[in-house]
PDB file of C-alpha atoms in Angstrom:
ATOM      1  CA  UNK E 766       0.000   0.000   0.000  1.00  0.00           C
ATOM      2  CA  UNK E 767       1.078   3.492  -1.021  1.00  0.00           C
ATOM      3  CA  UNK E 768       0.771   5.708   2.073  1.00  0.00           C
ATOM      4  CA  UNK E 769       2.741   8.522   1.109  1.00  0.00           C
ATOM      5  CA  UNK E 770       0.720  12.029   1.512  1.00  0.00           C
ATOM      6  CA  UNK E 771      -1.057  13.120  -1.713  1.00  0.00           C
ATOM      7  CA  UNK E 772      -0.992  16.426  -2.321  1.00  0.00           C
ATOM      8  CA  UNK E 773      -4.202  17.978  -4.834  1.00  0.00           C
ATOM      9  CA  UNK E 774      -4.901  20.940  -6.684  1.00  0.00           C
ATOM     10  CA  UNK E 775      -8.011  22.660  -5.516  1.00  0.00           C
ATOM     11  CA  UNK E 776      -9.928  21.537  -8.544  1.00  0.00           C
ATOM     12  CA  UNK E 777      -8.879  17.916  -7.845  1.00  0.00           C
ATOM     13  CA  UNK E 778     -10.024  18.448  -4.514  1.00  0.00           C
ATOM     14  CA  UNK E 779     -13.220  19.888  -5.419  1.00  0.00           C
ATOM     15  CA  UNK E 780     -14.079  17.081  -7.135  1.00  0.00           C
ATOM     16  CA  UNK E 781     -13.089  14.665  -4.477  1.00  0.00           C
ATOM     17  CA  UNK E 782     -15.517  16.616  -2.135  1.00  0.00           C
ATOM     18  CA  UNK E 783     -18.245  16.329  -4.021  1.00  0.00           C
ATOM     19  CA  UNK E 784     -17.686  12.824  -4.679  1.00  0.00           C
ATOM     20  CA  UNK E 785     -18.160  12.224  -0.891  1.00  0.00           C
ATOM     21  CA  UNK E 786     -21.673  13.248  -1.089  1.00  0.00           C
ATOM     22  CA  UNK E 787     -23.405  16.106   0.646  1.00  0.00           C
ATOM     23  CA  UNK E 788     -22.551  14.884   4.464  1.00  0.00           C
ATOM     24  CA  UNK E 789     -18.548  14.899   3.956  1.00  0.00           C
ATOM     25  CA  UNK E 790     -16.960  17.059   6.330  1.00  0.00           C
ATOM     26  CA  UNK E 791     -13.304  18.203   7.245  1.00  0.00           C
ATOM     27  CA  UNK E 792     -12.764  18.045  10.672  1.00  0.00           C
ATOM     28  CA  UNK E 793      -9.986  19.416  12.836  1.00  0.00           C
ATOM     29  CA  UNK E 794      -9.344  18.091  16.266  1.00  0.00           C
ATOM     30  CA  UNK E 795     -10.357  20.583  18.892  1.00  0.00           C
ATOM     31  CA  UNK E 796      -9.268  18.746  21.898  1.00  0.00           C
ATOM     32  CA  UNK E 797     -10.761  18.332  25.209  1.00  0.00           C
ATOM     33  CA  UNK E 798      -9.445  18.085  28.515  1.00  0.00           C
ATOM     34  CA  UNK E 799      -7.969  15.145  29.631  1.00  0.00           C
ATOM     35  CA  UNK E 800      -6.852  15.338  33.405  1.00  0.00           C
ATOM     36  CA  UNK E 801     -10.317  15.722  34.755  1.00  0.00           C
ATOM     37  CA  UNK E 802     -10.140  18.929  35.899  1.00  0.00           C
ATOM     38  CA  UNK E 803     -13.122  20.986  36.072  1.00  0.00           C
ATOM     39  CA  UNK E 804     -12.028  24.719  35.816  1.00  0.00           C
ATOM     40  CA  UNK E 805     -13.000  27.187  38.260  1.00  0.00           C
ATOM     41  CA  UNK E 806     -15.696  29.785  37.083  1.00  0.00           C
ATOM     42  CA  UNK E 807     -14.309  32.586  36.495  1.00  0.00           C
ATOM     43  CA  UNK E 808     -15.371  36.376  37.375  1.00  0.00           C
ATOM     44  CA  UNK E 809     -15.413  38.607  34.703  1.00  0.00           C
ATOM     45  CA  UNK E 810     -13.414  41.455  36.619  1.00  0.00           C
ATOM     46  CA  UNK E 811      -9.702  42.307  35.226  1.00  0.00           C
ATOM     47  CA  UNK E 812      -8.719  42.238  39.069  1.00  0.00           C
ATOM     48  CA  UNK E 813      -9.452  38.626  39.166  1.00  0.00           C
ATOM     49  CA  UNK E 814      -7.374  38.369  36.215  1.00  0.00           C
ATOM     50  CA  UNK E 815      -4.657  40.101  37.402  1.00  0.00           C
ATOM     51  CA  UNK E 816      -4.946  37.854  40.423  1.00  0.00           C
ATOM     52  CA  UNK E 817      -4.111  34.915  38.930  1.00  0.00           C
ATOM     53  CA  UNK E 818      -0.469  35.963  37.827  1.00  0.00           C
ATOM     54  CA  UNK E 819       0.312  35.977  41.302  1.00  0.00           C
ATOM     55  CA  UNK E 820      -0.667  32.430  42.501  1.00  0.00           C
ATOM     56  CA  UNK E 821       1.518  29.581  42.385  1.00  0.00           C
ATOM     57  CA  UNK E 822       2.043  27.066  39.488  1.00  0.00           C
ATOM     58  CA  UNK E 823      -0.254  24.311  41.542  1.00  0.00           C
ATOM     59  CA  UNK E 824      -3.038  26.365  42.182  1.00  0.00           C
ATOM     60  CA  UNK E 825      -3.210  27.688  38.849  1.00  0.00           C
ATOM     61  CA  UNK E 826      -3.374  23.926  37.612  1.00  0.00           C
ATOM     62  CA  UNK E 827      -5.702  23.243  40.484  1.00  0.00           C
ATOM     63  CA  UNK E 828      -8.598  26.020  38.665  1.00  0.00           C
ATOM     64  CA  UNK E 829      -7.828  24.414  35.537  1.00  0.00           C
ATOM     65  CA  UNK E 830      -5.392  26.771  33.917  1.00  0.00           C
ATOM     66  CA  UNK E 831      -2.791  24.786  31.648  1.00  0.00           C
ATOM     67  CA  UNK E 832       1.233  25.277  31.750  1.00  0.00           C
ATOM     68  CA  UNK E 833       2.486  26.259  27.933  1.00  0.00           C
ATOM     69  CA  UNK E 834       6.193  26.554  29.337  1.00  0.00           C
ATOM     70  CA  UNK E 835       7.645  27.742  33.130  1.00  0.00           C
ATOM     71  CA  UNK E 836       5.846  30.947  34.191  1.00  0.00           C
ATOM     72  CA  UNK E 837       3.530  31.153  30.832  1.00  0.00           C
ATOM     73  CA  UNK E 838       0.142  29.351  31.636  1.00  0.00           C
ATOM     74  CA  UNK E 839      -3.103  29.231  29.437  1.00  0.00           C
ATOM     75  CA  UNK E 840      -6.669  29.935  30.205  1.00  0.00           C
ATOM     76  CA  UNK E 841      -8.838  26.882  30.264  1.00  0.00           C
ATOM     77  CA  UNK E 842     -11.624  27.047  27.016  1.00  0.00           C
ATOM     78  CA  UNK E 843     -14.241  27.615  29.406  1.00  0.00           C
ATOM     79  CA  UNK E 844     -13.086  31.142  30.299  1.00  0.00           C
ATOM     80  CA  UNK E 845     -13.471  32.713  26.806  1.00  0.00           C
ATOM     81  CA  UNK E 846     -16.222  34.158  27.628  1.00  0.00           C
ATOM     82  CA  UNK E 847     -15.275  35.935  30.696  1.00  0.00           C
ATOM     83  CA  UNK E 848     -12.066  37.269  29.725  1.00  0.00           C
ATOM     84  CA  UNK E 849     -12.518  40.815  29.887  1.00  0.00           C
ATOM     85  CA  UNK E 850     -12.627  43.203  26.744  1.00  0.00           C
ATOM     86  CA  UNK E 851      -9.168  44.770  26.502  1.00  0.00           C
ATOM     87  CA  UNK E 852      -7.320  42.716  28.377  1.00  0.00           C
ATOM     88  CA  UNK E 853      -3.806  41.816  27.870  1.00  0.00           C
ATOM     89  CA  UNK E 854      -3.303  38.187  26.767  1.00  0.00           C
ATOM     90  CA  UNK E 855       0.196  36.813  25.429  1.00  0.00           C
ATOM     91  CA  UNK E 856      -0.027  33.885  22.807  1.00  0.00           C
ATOM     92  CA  UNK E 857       1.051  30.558  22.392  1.00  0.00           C
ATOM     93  CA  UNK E 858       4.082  32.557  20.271  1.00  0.00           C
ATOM     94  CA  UNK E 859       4.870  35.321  23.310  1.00  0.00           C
ATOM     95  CA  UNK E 860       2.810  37.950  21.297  1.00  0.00           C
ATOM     96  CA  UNK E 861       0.707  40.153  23.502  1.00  0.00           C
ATOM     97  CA  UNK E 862      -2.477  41.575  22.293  1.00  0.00           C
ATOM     98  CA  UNK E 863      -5.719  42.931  24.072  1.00  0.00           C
ATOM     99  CA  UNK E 864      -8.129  40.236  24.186  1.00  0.00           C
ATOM    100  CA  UNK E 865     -11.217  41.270  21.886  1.00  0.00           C
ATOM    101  CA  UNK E 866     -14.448  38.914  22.572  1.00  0.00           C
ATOM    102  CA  UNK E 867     -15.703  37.068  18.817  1.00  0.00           C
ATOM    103  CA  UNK E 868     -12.248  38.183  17.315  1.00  0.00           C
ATOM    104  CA  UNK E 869      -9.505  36.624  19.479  1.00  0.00           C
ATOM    105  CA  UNK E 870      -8.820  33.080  19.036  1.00  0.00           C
ATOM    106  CA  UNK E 871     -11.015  30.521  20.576  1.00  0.00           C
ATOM    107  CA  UNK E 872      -9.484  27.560  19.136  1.00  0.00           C
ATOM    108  CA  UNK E 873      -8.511  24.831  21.895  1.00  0.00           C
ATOM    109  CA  UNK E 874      -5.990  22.343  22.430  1.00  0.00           C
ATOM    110  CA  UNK E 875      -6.591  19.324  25.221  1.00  0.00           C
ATOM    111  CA  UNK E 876      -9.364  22.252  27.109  1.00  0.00           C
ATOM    112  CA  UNK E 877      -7.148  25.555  26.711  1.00  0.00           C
ATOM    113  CA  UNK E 878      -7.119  28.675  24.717  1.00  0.00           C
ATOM    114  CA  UNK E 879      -3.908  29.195  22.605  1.00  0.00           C
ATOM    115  CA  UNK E 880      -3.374  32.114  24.872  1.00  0.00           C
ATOM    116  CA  UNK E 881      -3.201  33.077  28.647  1.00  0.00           C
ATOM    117  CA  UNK E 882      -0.587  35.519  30.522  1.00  0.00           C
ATOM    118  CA  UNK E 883       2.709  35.179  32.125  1.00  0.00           C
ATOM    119  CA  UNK E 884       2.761  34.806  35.775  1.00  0.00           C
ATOM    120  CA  UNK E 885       4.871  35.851  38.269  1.00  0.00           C
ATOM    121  CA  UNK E 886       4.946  33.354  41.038  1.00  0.00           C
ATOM    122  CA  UNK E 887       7.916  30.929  40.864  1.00  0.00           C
ATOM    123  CA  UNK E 888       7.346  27.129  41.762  1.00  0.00           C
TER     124      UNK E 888
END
């Protein structure tokens, strides 16, 4: 069996879509959580935000947040809708933006946003 990766032209792959049928759909993993953590709910104040920078690395994991890499953590999917407009996130890629409800990423990865903030507790 040939199981190299075949690469198509869009026209090739238009026609391979529509030779699926109507009820052929791509799907991308959006992955849930898998520790069994149920994240804390959130208030929608920046001050509780803020907060959260200065609590250690175990509590933070404790109210679901996720570790990206020492002293970067991630907010748990659940929270999109709480984060506060305008507030300062940093990405997956250490950019910093202000967080803007319906345009900011909500894409998730095993539960958490692709972006959170940088604490400043130490383990």
């Amino acid at each position: 069996m040939d199981d190299r990766i075949q690469i198509m032209n869009m026209d090739e792959f238009k026609d391979f879509m529509e030779s699926l049928g109507p009820n052929a759909a791509i799907k991308t993993p959006q992955f849930d959580r898998n520790d069994g953590i149920q994240p804390v709910l959130p208030s929608t104040d920046s001050g509780w935000f803020d907060r959260l920078k200065t609590l250690p690395p175990e509590t933070l994991k404790q109210i679901g947040c996720g570790i990206w890499e020492e002293g970067h953590y991630l907010y748990p999917a659940e929270w999109y809708d709480f984060i506060p407009a305008g507030y300062e996130i940093v990405d997956i890629n250490n950019e910093v933006e202000l967080f803007r409800k319906g345009h900011t990423d909500n894409d998730r990865r095993f539960g958490m946003l692709p972006f959170g903030f940088k604490g400043e507790a130490k383990s």
